[in-house]
mmCIF file of C-alpha atoms in Angstrom:
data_model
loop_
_atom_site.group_PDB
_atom_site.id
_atom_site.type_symbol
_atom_site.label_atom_id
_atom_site.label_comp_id
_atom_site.label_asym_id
_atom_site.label_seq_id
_atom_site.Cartn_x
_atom_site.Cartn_y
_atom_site.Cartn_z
ATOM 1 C CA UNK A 131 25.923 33.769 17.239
ATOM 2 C CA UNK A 132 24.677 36.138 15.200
ATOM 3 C CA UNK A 133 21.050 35.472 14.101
ATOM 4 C CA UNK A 134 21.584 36.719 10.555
ATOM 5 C CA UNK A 135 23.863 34.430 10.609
ATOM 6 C CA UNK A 136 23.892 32.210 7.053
ATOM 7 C CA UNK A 137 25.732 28.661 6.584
ATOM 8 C CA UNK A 138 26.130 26.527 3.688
ATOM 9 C CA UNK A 139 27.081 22.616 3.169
ATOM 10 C CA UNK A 140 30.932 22.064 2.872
ATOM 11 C CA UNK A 141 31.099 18.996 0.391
ATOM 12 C CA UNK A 142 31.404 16.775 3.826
ATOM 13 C CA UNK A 143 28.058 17.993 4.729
ATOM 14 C CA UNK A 144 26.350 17.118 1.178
ATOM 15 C CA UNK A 145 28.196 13.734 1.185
ATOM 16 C CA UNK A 146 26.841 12.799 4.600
ATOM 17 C CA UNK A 147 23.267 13.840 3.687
ATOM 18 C CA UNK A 148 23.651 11.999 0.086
ATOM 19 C CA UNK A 149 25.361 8.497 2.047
ATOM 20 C CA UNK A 150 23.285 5.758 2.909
ATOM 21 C CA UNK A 151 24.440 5.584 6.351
ATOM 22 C CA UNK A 152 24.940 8.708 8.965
ATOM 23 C CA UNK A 153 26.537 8.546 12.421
ATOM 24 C CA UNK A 154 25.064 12.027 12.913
ATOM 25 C CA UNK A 155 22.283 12.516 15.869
ATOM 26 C CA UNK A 156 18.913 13.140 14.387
ATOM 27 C CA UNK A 157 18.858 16.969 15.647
ATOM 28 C CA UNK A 158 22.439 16.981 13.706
ATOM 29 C CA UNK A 159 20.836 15.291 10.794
ATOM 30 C CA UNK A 160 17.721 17.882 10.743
ATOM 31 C CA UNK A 161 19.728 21.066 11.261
ATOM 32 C CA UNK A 162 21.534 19.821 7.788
ATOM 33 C CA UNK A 163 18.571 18.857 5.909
ATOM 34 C CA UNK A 164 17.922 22.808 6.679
ATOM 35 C CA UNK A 165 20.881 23.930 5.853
ATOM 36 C CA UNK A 166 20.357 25.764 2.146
ATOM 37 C CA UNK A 167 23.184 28.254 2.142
ATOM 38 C CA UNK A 168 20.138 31.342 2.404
ATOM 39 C CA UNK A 169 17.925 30.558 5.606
ATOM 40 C CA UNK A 170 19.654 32.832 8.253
ATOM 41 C CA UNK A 171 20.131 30.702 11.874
ATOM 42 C CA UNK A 172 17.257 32.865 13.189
ATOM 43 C CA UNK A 173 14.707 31.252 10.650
ATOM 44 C CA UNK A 174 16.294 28.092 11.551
ATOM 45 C CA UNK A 175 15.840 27.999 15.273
ATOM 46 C CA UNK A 176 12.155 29.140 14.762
ATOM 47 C CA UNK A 177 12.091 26.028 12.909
ATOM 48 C CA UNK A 178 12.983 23.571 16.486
ATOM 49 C CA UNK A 179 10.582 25.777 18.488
ATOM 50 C CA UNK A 180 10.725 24.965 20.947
ATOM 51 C CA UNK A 181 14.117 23.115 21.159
ATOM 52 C CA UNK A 182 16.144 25.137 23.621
ATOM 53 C CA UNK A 183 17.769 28.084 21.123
ATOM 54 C CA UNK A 184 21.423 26.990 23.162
ATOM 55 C CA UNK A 185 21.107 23.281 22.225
ATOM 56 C CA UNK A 186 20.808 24.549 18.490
ATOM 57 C CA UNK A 187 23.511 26.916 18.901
ATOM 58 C CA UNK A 188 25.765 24.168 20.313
ATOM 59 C CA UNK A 189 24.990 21.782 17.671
ATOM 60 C CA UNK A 190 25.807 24.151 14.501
ATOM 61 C CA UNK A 191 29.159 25.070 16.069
ATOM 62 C CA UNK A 192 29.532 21.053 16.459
ATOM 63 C CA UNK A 193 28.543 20.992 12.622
ATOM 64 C CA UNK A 194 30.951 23.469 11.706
ATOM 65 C CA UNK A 195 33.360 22.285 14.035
ATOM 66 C CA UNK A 196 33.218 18.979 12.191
ATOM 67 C CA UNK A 197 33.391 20.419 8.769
ATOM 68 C CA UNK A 198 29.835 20.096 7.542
ATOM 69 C CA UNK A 199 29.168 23.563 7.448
ATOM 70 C CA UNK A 200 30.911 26.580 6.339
ATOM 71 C CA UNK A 201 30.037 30.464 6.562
ATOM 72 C CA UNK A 202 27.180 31.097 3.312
ATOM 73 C CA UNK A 203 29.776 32.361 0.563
ATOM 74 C CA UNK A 204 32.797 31.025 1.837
ATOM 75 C CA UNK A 205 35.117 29.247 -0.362
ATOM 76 C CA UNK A 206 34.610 25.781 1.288
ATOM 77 C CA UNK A 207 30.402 26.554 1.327
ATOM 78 C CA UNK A 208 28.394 24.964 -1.764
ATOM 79 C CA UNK A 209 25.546 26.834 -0.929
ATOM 80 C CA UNK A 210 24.506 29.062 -3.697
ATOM 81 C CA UNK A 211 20.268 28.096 -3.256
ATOM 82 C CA UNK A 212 20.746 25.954 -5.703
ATOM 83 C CA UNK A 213 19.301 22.365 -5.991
ATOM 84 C CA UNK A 214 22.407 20.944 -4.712
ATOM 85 C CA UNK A 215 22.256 22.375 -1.307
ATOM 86 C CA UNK A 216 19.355 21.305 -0.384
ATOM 87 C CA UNK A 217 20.497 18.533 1.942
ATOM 88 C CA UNK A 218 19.687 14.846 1.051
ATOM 89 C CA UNK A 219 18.042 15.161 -1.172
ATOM 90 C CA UNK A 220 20.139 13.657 -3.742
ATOM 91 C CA UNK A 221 18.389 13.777 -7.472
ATOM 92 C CA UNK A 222 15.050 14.526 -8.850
ATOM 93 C CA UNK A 223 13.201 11.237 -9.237
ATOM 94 C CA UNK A 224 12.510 12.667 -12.451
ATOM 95 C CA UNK A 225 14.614 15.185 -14.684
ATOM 96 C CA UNK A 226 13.741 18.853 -14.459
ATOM 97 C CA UNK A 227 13.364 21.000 -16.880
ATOM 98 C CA UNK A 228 15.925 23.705 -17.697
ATOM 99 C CA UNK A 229 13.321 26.240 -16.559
ATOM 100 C CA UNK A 230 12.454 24.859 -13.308
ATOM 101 C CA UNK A 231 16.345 24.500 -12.749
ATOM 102 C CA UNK A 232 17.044 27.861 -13.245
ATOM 103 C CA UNK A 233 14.563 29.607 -11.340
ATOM 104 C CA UNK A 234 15.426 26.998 -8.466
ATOM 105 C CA UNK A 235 18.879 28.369 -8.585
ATOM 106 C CA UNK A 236 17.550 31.565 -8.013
ATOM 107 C CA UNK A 237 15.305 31.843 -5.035
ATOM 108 C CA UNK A 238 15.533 29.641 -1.876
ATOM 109 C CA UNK A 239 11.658 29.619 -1.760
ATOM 110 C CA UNK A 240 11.182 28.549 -5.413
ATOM 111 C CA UNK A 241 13.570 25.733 -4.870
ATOM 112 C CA UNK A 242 11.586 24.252 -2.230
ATOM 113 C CA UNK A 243 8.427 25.044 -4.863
ATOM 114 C CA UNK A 244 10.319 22.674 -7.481
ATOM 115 C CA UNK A 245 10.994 20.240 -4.467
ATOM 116 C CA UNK A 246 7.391 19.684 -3.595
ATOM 117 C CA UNK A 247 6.411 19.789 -7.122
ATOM 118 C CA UNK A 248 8.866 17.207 -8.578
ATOM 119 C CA UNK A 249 9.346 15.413 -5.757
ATOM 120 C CA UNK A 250 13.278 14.564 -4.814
ATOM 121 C CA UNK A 251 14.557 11.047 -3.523
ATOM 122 C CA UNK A 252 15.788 11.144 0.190
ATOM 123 C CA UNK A 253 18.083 7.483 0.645
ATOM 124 C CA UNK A 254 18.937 8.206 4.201
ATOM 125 C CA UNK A 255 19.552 5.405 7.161
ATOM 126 C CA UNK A 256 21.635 6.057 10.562
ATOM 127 C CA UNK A 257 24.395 3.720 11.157
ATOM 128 C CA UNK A 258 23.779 1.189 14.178
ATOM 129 C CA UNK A 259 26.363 2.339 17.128
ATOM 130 C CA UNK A 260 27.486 -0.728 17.156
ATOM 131 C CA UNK A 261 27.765 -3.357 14.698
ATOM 132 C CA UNK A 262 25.963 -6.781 14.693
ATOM 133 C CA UNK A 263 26.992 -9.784 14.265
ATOM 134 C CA UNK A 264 24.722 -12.684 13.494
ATOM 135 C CA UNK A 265 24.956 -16.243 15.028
ATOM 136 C CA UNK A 266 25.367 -18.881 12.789
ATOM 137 C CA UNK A 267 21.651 -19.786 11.639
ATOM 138 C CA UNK A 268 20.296 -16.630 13.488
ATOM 139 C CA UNK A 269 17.686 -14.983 11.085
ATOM 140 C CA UNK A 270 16.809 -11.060 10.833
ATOM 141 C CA UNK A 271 13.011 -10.441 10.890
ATOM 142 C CA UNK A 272 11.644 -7.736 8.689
ATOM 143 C CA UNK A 273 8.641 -5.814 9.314
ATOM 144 C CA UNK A 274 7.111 -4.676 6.412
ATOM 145 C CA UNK A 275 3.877 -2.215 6.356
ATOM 146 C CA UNK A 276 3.294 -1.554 2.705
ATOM 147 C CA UNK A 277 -1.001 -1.838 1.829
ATOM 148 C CA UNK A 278 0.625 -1.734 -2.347
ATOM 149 C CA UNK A 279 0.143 -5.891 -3.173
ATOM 150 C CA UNK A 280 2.526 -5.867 -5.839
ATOM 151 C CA UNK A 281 4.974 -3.508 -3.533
ATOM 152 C CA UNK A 282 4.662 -5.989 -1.198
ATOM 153 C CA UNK A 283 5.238 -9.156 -3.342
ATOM 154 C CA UNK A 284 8.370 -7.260 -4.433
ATOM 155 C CA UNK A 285 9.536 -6.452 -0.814
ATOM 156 C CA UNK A 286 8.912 -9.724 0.210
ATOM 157 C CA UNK A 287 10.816 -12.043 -2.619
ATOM 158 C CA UNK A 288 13.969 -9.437 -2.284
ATOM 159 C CA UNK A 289 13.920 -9.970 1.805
ATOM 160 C CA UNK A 290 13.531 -13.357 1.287
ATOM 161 C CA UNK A 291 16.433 -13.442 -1.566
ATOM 162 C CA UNK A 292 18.393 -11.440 1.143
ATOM 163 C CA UNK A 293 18.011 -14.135 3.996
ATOM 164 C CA UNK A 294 15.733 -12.308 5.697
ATOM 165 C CA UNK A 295 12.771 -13.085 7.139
ATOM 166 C CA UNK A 296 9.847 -10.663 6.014
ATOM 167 C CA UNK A 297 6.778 -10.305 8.020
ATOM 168 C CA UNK A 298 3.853 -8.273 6.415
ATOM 169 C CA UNK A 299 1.371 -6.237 6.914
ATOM 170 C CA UNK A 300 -1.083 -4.142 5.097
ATOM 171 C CA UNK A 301 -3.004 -2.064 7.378
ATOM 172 C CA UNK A 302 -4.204 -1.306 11.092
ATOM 173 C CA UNK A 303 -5.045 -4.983 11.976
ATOM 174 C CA UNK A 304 -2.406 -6.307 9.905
ATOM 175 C CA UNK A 305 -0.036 -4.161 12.029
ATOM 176 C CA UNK A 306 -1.369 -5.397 15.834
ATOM 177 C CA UNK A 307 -1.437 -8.806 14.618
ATOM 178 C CA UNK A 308 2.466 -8.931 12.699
ATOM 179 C CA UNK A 309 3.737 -7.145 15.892
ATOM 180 C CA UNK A 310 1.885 -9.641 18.415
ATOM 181 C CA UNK A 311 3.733 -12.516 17.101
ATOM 182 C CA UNK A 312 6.557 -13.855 18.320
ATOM 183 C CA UNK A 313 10.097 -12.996 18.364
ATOM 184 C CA UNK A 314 9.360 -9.678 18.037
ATOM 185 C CA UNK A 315 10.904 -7.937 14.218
ATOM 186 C CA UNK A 316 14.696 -6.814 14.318
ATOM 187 C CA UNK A 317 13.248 -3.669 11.956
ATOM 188 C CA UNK A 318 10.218 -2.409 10.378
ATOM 189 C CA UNK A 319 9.626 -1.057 6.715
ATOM 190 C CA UNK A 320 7.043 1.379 7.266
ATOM 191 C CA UNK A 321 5.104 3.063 4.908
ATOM 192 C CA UNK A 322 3.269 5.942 5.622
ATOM 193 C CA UNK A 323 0.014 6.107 3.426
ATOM 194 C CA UNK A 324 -1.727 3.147 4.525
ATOM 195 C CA UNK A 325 -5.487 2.777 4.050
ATOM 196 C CA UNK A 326 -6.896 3.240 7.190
ATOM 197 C CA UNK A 327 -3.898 4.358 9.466
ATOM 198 C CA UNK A 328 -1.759 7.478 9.119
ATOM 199 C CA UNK A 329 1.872 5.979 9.459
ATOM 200 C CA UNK A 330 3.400 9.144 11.016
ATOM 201 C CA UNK A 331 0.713 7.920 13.920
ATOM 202 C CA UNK A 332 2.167 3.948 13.763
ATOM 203 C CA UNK A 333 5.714 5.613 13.940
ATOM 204 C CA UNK A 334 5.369 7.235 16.863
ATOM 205 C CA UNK A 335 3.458 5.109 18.702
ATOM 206 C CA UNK A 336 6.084 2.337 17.693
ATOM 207 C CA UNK A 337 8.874 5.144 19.236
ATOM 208 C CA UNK A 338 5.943 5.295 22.694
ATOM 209 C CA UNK A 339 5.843 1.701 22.920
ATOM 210 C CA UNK A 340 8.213 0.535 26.249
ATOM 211 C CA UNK A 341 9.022 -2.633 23.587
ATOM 212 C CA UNK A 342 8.986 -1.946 20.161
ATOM 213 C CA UNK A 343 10.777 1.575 21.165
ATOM 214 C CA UNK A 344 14.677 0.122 20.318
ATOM 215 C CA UNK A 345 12.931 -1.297 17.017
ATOM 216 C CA UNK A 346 14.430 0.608 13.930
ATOM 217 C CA UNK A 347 11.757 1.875 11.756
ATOM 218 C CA UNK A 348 12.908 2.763 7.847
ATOM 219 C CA UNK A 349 10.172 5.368 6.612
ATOM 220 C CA UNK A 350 9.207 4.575 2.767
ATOM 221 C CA UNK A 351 6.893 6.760 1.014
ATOM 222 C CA UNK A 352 6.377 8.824 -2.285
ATOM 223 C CA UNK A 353 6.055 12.192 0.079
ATOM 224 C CA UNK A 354 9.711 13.477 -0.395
ATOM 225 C CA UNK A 355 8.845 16.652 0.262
ATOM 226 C CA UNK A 356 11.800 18.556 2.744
ATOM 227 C CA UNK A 357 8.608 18.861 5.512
ATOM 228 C CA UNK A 358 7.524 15.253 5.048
ATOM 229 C CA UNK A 359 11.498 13.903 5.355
ATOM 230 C CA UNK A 360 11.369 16.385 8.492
ATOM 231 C CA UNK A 361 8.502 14.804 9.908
ATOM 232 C CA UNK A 362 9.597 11.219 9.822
ATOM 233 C CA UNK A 363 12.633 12.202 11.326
ATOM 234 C CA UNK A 364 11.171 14.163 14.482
ATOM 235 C CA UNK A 365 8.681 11.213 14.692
ATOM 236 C CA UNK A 366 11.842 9.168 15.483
ATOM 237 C CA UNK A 367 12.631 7.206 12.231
ATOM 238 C CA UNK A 368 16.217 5.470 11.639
ATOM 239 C CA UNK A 369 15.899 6.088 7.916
ATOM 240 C CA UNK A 370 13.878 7.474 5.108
ATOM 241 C CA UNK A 371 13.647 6.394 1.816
ATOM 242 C CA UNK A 372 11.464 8.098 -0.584
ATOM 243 C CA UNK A 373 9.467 6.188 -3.532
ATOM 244 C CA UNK A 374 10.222 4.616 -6.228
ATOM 245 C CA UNK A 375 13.162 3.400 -5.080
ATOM 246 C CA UNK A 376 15.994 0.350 -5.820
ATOM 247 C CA UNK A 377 15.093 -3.242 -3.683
ATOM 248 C CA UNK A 378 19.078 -3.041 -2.986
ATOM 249 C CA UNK A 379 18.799 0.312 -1.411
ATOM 250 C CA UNK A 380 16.604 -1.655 1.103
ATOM 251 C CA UNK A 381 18.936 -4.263 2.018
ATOM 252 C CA UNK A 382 21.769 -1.464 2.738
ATOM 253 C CA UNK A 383 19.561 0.268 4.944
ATOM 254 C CA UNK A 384 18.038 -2.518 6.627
ATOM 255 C CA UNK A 385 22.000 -3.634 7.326
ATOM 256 C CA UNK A 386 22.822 -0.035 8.126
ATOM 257 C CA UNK A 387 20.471 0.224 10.967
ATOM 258 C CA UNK A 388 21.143 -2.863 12.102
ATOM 259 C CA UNK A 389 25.069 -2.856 12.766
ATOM 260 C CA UNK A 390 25.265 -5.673 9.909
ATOM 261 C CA UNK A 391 28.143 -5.905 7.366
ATOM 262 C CA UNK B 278 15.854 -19.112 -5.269
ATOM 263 C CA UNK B 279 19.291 -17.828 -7.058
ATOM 264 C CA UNK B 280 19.093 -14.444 -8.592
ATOM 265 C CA UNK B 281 17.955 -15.565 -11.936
ATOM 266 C CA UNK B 282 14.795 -16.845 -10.686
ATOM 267 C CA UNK B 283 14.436 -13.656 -9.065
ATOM 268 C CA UNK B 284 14.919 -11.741 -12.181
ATOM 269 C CA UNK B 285 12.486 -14.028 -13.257
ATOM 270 C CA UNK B 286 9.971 -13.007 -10.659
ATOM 271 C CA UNK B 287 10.380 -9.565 -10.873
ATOM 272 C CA UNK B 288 9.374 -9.722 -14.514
ATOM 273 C CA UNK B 289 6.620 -11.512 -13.473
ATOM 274 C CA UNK B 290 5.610 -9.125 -10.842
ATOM 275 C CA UNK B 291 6.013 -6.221 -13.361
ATOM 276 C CA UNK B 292 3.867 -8.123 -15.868
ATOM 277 C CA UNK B 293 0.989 -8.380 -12.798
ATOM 278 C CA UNK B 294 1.757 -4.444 -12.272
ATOM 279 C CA UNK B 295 1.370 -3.254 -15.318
ATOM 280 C CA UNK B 296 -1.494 -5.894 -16.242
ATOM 281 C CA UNK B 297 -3.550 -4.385 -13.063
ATOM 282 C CA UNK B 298 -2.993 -0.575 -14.643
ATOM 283 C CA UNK B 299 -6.081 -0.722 -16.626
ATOM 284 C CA UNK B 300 -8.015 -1.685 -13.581
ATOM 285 C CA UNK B 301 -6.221 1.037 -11.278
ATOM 286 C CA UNK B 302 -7.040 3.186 -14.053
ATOM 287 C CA UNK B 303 -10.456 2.362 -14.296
ATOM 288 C CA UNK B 304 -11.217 2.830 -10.229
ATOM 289 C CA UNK B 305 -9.621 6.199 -10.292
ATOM 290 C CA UNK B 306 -11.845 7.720 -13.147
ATOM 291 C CA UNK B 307 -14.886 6.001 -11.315
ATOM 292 C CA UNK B 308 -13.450 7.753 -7.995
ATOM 293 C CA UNK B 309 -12.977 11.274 -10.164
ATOM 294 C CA UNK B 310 -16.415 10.862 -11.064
ATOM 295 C CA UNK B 311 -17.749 11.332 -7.784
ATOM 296 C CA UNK B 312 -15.390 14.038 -7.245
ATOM 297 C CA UNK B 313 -16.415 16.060 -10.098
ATOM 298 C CA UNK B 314 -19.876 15.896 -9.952
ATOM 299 C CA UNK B 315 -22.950 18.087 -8.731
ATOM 300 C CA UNK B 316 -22.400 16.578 -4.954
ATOM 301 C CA UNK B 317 -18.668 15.693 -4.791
ATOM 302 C CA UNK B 318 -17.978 12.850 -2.545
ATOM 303 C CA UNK B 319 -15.136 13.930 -0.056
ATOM 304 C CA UNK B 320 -14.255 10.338 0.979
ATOM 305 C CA UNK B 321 -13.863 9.562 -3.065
ATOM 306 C CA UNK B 322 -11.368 12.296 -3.273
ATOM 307 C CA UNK B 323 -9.638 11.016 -0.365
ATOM 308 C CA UNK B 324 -9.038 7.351 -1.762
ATOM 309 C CA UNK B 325 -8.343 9.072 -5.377
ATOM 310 C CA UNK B 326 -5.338 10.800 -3.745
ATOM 311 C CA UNK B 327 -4.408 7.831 -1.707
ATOM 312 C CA UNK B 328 -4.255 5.623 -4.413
ATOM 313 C CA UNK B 329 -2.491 7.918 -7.126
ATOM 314 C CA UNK B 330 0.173 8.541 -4.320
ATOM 315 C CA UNK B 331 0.686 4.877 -4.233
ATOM 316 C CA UNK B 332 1.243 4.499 -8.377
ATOM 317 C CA UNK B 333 3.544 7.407 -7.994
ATOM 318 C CA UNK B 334 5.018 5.154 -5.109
ATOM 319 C CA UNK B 335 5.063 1.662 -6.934
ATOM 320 C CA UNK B 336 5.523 2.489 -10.773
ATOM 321 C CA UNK B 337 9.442 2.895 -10.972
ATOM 322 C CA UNK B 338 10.109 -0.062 -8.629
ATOM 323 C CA UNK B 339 8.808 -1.728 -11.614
ATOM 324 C CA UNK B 340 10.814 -0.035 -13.747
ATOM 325 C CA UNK B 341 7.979 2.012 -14.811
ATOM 326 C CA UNK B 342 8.681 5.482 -14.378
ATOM 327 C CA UNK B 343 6.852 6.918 -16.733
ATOM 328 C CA UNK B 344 3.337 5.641 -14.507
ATOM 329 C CA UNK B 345 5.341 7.315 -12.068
ATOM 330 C CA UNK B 346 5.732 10.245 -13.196
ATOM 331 C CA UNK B 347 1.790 10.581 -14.449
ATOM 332 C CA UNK B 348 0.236 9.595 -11.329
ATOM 333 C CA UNK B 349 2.882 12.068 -9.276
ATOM 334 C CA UNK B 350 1.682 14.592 -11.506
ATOM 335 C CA UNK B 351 -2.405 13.639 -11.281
ATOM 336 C CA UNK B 352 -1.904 13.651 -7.458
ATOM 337 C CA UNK B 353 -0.182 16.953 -7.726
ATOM 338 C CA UNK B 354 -2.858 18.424 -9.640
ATOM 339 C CA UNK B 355 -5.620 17.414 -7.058
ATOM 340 C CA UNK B 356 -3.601 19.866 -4.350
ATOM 341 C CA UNK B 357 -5.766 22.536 -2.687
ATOM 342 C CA UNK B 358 -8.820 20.781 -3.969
ATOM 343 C CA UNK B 359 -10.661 20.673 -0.226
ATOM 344 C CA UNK B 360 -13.272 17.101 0.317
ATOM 345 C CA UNK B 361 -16.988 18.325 -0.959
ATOM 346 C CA UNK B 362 -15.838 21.019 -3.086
ATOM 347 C CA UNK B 363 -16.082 20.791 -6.989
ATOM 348 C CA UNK B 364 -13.143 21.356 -9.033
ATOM 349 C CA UNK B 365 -13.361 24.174 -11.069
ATOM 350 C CA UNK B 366 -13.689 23.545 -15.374
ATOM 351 C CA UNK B 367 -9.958 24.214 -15.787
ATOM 352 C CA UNK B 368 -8.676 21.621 -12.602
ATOM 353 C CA UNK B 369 -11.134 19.130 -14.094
ATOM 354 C CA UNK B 370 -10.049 19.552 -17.358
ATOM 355 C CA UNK B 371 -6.129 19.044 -16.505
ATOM 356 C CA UNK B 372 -6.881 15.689 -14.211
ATOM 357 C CA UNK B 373 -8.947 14.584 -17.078
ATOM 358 C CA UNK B 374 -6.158 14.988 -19.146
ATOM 359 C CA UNK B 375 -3.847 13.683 -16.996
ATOM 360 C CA UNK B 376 -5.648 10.627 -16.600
ATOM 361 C CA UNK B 377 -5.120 9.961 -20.238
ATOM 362 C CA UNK B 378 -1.731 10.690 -19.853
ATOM 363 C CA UNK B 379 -1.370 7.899 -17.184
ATOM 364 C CA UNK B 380 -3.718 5.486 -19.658
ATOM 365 C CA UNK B 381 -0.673 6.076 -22.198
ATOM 366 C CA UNK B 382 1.910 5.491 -20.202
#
């Protein structure tokens, strides 16, 4: 494969970075997110160093294979550099202006200026391989990591309305203690600028831990930058959702992950 | 609880949000002072961005987006500004204004 080499998101791609739910691998999942219609595959790989360059290969062709990616320029490509292409995330969390839009549109580098600068809403959670069923009485228990109080109340009341059983936890010591008691949580809401804890460093020492390893973690956090959705995914998170968000977008990912209907 | 009572409670909960904005408000121009001062206090500027983050975070799940969008754009502004330095007269003058922004909103 040629390394000047440019793809674009077929409208399969953009609808499986935009879903709620993804049955793609996470290396599938962050060769997407990347995917802009203007980076060639050589800026790309440089990106995974150092995943082996073959493995990367293998999974674009799979991509493309699959119809998530076409050739940049293509009739079945979307990618133009605009907004749009830009993976999953799906819409500003507030409006642009026709200014920033259009200079977005323009340059690859200036859209991913506007993205840190506005800040976009990622709503992404990978679909359990298998589903779940729940024994009659049989509870789910939430984990939830959020130092906001009135976040938290929120969190808790909708869990609760949800039949779920919520379990919080503010910071550090909040964290050992939630996770020391018994039976250990189905899934944990983390999110990741706690007061005295980075949670990148409670994700991946949640994704070290021999236990709570098979534990899906949903990232939430206001950092919805393209690098920050990047980094909770190579830290091993099952989903990311960015802040503000919906309560109900929480029950369909806490589902999602889980197998549940 | 049925679903009105948690409509219920999330009005209540947005009523305890917003009701604790003039107190968040207060903290971060207390923080900013130690920022922008003679010896700026690197651990202030640290829970200043912290904390803004989290409005950005909190303030639409409340159906508040407007706090939101004032805090987002407060924390944005404090990018680049390194713990121990002093912002320069025109950074300090956009948080400052910022700030009152995020009082109005």
């Amino acid at each position: 494969m040629d390394e000047k080499h440019v793809y674009a998101l077929t409208p399969k791609g953009t609808r499986e970075l935009k879903s709620a739910a993804t049955s793609l691998t996470a290396l599938e999942l962050k060769l997407l997110v990347l995917i802009d219609g203007q980076s060639t595959v050589g800026r790309i790989v440089k990106v995974f160093s150092p995943q082996p360059k073959a493995e990367l290969i293998d999974a674009l062709h799979k991509l493309k294979q699959n119809g998530f990616l076409a050739d940049a320029g293509g009739e079945d490509g979307e990618g133009d550099g605009s907004i749009e292409a830009t993976g999953f995330f799906t819409r500003p969390v507030f409006p642009e202006s026709k200014e920033a839009g259009a200079a977005a549109a323009s340059q690859s580098d200036e859209t991913l200026q506007l993205l840190r600068k506005n800040g976009y809403v990622a709503r992404i959670a990978k679909r359990a391989a298998e589903e779940r069923k729940l024994a009659k009485g049989e509870k789910v228990h939430v984990l939830v990591i959020e130092d906001d109080e009135h976040l938290a109340k929120l969190l808790r009341m909708f869990l609760v309305m949800h039949e779920f059983v919520p379990r919080m936890a503010a910071n550090r010591d909040g964290i050992t203690s939630a996770l020391r008691l018994a039976p250990k949580p189905d899934v944990a809401l983390l999110d990741v600028t706690l007061p005295d804890i980075d949670g990148f460093e409670v994700l991946l020492r949640m994704k070290q831990h021999p236990v709570l390893k098979t534990m899906p973690v949903i990232v939430m956090t206001a950092k919805a930058t393209r690098e920050a959705v990047l980094k909770g995914l190579a830290c091993g998170a099952d989903g990311y959702i960015t802040k503000p968000f919906d309560v109900d977008v929480i029950s369909h990912a806490v589902k999602s992950v889980l197998g549940l209907k | 609880m049925s679903w009105q009572d948690l409509g219920k409670e999330f009005q209540k909960l947005r009523r305890e949000f917003r009701g604790s904005l003039p107190a968040k408000l207060k903290r971060l121009r207390s923080l900013w002072e130690r920022v922008d001062c003679e010896a700026p206090d690197a651990d202030a500027l640290d829970i200043l961005k912290r904390e803004l983050h989290t409005m950005a975070g909190s303030g639409g799940s409340f159906g508040l987006p407007q706090v939101s969008k004032a805090a987002a754009a407060a924390e944005d502004a404090l990018a680049g500004l390194k713990g121990g330095s002093r912002p320069g007269a025109k950074r300090s003058a956009k948080f400052g204004a910022l700030l009152d922004r995020l009082e109005k909103a």
